[in-house]
XYZ file of C-alpha atoms in Angstrom:
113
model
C 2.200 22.560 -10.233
C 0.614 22.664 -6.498
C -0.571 26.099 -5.994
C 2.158 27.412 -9.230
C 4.490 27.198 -6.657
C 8.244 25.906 -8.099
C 9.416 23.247 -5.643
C 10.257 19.234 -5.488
C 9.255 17.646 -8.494
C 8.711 13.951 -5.661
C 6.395 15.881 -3.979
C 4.491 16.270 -6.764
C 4.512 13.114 -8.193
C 4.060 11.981 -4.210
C 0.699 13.953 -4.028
C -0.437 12.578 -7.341
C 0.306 8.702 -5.992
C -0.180 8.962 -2.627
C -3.835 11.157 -3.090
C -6.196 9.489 -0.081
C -8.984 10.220 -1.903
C -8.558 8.417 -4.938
C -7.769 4.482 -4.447
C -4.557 3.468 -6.326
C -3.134 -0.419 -6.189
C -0.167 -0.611 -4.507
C 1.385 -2.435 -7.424
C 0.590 0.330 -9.475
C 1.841 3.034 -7.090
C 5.237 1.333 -6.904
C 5.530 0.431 -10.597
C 4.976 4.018 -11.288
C 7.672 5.201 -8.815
C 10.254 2.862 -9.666
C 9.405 4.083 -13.044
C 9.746 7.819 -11.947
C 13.287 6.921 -9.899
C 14.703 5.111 -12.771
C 14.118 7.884 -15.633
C 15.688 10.310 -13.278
C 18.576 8.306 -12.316
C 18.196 8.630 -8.485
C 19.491 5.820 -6.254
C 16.900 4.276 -4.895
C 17.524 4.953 -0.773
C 17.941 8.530 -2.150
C 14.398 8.379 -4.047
C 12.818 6.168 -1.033
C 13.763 8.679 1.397
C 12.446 11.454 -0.244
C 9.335 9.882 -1.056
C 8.908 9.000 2.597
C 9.707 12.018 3.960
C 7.113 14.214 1.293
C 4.464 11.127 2.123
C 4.935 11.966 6.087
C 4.656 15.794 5.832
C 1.922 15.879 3.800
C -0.326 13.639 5.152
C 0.196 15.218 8.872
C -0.894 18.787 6.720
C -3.624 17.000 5.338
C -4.700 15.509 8.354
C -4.313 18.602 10.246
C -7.286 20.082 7.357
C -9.584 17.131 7.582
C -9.319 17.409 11.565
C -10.032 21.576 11.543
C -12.775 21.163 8.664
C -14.474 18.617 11.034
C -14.356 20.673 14.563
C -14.603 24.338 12.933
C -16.749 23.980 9.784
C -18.752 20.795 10.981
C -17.810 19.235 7.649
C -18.014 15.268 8.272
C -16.947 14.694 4.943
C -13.282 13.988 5.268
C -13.343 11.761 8.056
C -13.909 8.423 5.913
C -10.229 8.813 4.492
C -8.757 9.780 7.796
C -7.560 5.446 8.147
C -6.340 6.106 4.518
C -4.009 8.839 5.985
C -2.853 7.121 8.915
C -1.769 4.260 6.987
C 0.380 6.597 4.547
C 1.701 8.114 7.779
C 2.555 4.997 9.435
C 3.925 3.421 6.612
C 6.481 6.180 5.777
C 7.497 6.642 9.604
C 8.706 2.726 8.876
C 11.624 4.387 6.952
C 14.774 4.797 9.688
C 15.089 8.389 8.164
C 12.258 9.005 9.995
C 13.149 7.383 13.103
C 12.954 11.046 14.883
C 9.636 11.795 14.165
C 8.326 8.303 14.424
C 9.440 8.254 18.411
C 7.565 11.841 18.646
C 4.530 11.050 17.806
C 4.824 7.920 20.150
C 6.467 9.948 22.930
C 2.975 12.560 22.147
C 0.229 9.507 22.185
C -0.217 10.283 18.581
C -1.108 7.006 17.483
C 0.251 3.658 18.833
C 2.802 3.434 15.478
């Protein structure tokens, strides 16, 4: 449903759980994806991976909007969920999938991960 655009039915349910403006437990989060995984009979390395990687790339997007509404439009308003972003980011660079673009951003000073 983002944008009525057909793509990856994680990322979706990704945005809708991992949304840094809207607090969600974390028991919640993962009771809803293992709930998600299990209904769609992924394996869950296959389902973790996925959800890792959509976590990753949209979070550096979204981060990449909060940081041009703050130094084009002056709009302050984003910044208070910038550590909420970081945190998603950081988390899901944990997964070894990742591995690649966790030593980039180290190797670019983005972030002492």
């Amino acid at each position: 449903f983002q944008s009525a655009k057909s793509g990856s039915r994680v990322y979706d349910v990704v945005s809708l759980l991992y949304d840094c403006r809207f607090s969600l437990n974390q028991n919640l989060r993962n009771n809803l994806l293992k709930k998600y995984s299990a209904v769609n009979s992924w394996s869950n390395d296959h389902f973790n991976n996925l959800c890792d990687i959509y976590i990753a790339q949209r979070n550096v997007k979204i981060l990449g909007n909060f940081a041009y509404m703050y130094l084009q439009e002056a709009n302050k308003n984003y910044l208070k969920y910038l550590p909420v972003v970081r945190r998603f980011i950081k988390n899901s660079l944990n997964n070894p999938i990742l591995e690649d673009v966790k030593l980039w951003f180290a190797e670019n000073g983005i972030w002492a991960l």
